[in-house]
Coordinates of N, CA, C and O in Angstrom, one line a residue:
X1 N 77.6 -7.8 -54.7 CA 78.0 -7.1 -53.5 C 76.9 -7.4 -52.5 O 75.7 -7.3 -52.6
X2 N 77.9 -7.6 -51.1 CA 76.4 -7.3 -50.2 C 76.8 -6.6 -48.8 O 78.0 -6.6 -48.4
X3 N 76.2 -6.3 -48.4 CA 76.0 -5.4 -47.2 C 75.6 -6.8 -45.9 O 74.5 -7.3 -45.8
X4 N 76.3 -6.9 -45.3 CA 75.8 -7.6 -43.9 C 76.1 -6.7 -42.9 O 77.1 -6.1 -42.7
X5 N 74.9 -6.8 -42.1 CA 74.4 -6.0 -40.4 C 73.7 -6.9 -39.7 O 72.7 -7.6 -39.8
X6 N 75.0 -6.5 -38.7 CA 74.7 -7.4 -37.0 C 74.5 -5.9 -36.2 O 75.2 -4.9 -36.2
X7 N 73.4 -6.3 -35.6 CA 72.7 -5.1 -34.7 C 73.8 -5.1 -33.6 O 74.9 -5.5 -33.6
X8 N 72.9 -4.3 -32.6 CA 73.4 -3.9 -31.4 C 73.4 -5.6 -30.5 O 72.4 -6.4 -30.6
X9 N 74.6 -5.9 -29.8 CA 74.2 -7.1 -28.9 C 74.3 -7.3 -27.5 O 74.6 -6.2 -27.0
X10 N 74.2 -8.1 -26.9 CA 74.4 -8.4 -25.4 C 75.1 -9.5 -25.0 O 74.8 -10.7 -25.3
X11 N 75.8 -9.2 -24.5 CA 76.5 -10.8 -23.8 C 76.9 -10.8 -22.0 O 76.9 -10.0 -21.1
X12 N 77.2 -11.8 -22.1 CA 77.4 -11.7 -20.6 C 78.7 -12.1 -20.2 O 79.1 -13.0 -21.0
X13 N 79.7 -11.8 -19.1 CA 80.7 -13.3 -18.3 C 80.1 -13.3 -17.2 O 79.3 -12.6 -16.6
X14 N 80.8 -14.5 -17.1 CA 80.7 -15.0 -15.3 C 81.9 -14.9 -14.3 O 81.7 -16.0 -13.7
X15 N 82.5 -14.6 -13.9 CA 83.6 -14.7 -12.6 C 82.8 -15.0 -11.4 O 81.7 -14.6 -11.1
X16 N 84.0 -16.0 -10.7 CA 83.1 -15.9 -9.4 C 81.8 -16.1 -8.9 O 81.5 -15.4 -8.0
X17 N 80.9 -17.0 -9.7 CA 79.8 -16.8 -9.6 C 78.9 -15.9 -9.8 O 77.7 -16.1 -9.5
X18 N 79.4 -14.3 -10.7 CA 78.7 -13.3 -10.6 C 78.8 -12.8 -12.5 O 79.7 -12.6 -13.3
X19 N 77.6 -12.8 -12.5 CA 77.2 -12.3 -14.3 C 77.2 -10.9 -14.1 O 76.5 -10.3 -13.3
X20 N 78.1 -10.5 -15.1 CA 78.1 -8.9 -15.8 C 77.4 -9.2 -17.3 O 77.8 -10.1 -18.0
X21 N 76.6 -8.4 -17.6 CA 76.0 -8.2 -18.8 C 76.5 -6.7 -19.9 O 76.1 -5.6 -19.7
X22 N 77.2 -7.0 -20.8 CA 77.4 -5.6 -21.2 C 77.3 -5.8 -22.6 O 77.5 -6.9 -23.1
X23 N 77.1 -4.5 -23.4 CA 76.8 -4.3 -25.1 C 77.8 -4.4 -25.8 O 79.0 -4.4 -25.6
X24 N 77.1 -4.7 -27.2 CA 78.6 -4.8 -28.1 C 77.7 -4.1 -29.3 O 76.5 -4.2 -29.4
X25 N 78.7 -3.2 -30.1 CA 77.7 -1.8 -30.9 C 77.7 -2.4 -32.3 O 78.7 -3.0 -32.7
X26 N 76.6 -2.3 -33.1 CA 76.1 -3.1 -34.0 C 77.6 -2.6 -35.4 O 78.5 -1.8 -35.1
X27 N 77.3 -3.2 -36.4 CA 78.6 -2.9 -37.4 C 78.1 -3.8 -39.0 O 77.6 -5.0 -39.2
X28 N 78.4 -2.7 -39.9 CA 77.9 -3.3 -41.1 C 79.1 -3.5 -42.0 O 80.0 -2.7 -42.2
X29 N 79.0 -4.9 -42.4 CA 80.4 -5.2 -43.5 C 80.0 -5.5 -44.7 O 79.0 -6.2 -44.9
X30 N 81.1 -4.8 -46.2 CA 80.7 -4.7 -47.5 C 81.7 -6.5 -47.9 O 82.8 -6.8 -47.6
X31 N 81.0 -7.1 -48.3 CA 81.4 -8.3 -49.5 C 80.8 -8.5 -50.6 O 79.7 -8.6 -50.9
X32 N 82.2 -8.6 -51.3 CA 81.9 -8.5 -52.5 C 82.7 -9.9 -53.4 O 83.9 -10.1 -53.3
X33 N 82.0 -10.5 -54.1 CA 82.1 -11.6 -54.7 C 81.4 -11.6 -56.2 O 80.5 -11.0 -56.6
X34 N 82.7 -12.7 -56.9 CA 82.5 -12.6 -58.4 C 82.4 -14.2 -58.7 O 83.0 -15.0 -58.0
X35 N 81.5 -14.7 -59.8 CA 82.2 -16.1 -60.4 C 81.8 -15.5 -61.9 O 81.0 -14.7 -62.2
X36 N 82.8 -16.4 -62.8 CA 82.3 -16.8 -64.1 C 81.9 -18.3 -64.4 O 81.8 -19.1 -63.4
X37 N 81.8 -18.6 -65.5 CA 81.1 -20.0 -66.0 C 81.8 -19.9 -67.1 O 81.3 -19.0 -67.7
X38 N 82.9 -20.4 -67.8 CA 83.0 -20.9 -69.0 C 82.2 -21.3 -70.3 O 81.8 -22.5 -70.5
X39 N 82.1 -20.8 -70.8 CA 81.0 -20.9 -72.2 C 81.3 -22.5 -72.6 O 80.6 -23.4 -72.9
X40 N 82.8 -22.3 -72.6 CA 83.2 -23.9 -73.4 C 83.3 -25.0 -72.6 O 83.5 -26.1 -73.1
X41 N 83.2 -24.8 -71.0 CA 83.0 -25.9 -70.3 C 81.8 -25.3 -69.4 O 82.0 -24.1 -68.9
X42 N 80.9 -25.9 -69.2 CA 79.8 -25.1 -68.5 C 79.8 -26.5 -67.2 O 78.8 -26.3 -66.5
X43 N 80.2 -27.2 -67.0 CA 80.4 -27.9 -65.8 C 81.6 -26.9 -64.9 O 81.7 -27.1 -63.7
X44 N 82.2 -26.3 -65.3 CA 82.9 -25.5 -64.3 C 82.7 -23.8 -63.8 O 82.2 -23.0 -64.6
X45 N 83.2 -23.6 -62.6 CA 82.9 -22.5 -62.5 C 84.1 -21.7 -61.8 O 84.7 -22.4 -61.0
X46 N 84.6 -20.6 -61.7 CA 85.7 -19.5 -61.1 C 84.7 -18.7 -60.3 O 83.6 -18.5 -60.5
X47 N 85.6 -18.4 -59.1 CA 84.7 -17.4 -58.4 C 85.9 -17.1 -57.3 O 86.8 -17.8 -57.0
X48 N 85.6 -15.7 -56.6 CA 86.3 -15.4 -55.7 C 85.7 -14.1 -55.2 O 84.8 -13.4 -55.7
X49 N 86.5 -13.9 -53.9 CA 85.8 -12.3 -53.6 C 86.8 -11.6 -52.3 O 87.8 -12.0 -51.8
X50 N 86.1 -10.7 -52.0 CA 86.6 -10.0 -50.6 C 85.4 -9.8 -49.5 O 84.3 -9.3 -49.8
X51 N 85.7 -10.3 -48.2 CA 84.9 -10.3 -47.1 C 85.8 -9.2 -46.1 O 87.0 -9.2 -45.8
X52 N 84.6 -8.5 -45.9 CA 84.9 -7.0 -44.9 C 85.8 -6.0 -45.7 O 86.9 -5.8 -45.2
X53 N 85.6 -5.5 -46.7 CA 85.9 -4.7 -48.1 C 87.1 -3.5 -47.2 O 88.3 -3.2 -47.4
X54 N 86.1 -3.2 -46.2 CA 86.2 -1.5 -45.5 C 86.9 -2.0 -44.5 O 87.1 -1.1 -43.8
X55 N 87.5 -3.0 -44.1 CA 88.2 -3.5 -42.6 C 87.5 -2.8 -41.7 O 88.1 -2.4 -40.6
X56 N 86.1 -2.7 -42.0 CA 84.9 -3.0 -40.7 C 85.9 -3.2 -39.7 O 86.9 -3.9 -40.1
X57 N 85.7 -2.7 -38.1 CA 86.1 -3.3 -36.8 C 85.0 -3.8 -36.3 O 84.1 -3.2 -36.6
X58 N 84.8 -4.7 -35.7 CA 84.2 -5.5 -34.7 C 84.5 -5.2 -33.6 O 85.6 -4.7 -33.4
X59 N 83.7 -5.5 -32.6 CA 83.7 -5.3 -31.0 C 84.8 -6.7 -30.6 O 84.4 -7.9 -30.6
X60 N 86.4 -6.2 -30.3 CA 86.9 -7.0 -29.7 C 86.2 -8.4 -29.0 O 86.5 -9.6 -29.3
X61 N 85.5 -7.9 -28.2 CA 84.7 -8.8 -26.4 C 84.2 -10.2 -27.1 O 84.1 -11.4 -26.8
X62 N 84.0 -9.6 -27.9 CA 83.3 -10.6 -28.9 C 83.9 -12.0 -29.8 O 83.4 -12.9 -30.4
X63 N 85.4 -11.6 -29.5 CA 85.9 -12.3 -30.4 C 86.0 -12.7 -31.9 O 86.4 -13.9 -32.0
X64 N 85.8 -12.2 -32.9 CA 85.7 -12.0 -34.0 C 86.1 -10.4 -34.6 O 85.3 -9.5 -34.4
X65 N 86.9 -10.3 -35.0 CA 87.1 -8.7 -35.6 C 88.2 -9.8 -36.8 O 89.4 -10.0 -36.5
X66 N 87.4 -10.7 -38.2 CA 88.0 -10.9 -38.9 C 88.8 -10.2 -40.2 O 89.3 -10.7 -41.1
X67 N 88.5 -8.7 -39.9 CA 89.4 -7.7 -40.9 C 89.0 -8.6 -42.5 O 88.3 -9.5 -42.7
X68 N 90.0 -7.8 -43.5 CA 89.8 -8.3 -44.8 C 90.4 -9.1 -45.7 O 91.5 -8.8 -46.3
X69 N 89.6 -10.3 -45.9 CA 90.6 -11.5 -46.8 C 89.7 -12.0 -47.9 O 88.5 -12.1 -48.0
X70 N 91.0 -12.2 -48.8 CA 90.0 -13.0 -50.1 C 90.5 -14.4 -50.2 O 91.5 -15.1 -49.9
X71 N 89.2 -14.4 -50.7 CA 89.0 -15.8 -51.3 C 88.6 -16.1 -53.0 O 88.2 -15.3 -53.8
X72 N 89.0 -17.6 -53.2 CA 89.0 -17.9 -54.9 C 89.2 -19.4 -54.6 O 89.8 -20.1 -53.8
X73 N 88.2 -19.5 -55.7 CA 88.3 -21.0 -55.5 C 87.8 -21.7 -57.5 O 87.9 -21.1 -58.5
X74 N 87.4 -22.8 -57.4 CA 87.5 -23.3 -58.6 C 86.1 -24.6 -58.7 O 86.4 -25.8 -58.5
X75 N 85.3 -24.5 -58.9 CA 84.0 -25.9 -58.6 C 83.9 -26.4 -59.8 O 83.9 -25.8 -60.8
X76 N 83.8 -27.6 -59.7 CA 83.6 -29.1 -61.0 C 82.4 -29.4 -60.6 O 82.1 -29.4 -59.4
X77 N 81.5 -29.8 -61.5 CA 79.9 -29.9 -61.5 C 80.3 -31.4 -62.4 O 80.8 -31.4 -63.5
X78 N 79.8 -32.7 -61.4 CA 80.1 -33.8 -62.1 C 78.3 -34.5 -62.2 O 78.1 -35.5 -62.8

């Protein structure tokens, strides 16, 4: 399991030649990820998990509020 934290941020637009600067409020997301290894084939591995556990919100402005999806996948060690 891990805890990731993005602090407090700053960004800017531009219209018209003119910069507005405004905040985006920091936000912490739980992921949590598993693999095994096979005893009887040790060249492979299973693994999968969930990213943003808590459907954490993100600051819209920002573009990113990726809510919660899993993943699983399968690795060959040649």
């Amino acid at each position: 399991m891990a805890i990731e934290h993005v602090g407090n941020q700053r960004y800017s637009t531009t219209a018209q030649g003119q910069t507005t600067y405004q905040n985006a409020d920091a936000y912490r997301v739980v992921n949590v990820n598993l693999n095994y290894v096979p005893t009887q084939w040790q060249q492979a591995e299973v693994f999968g998990g969930v990213k943003n556990l808590f459907n954490t919100q993100v600051d819209k402005v920002l573009g990113s509020d990726p809510g919660p999806f899993v993943h699983a996948g399968v690795r060959v060690y040649f």
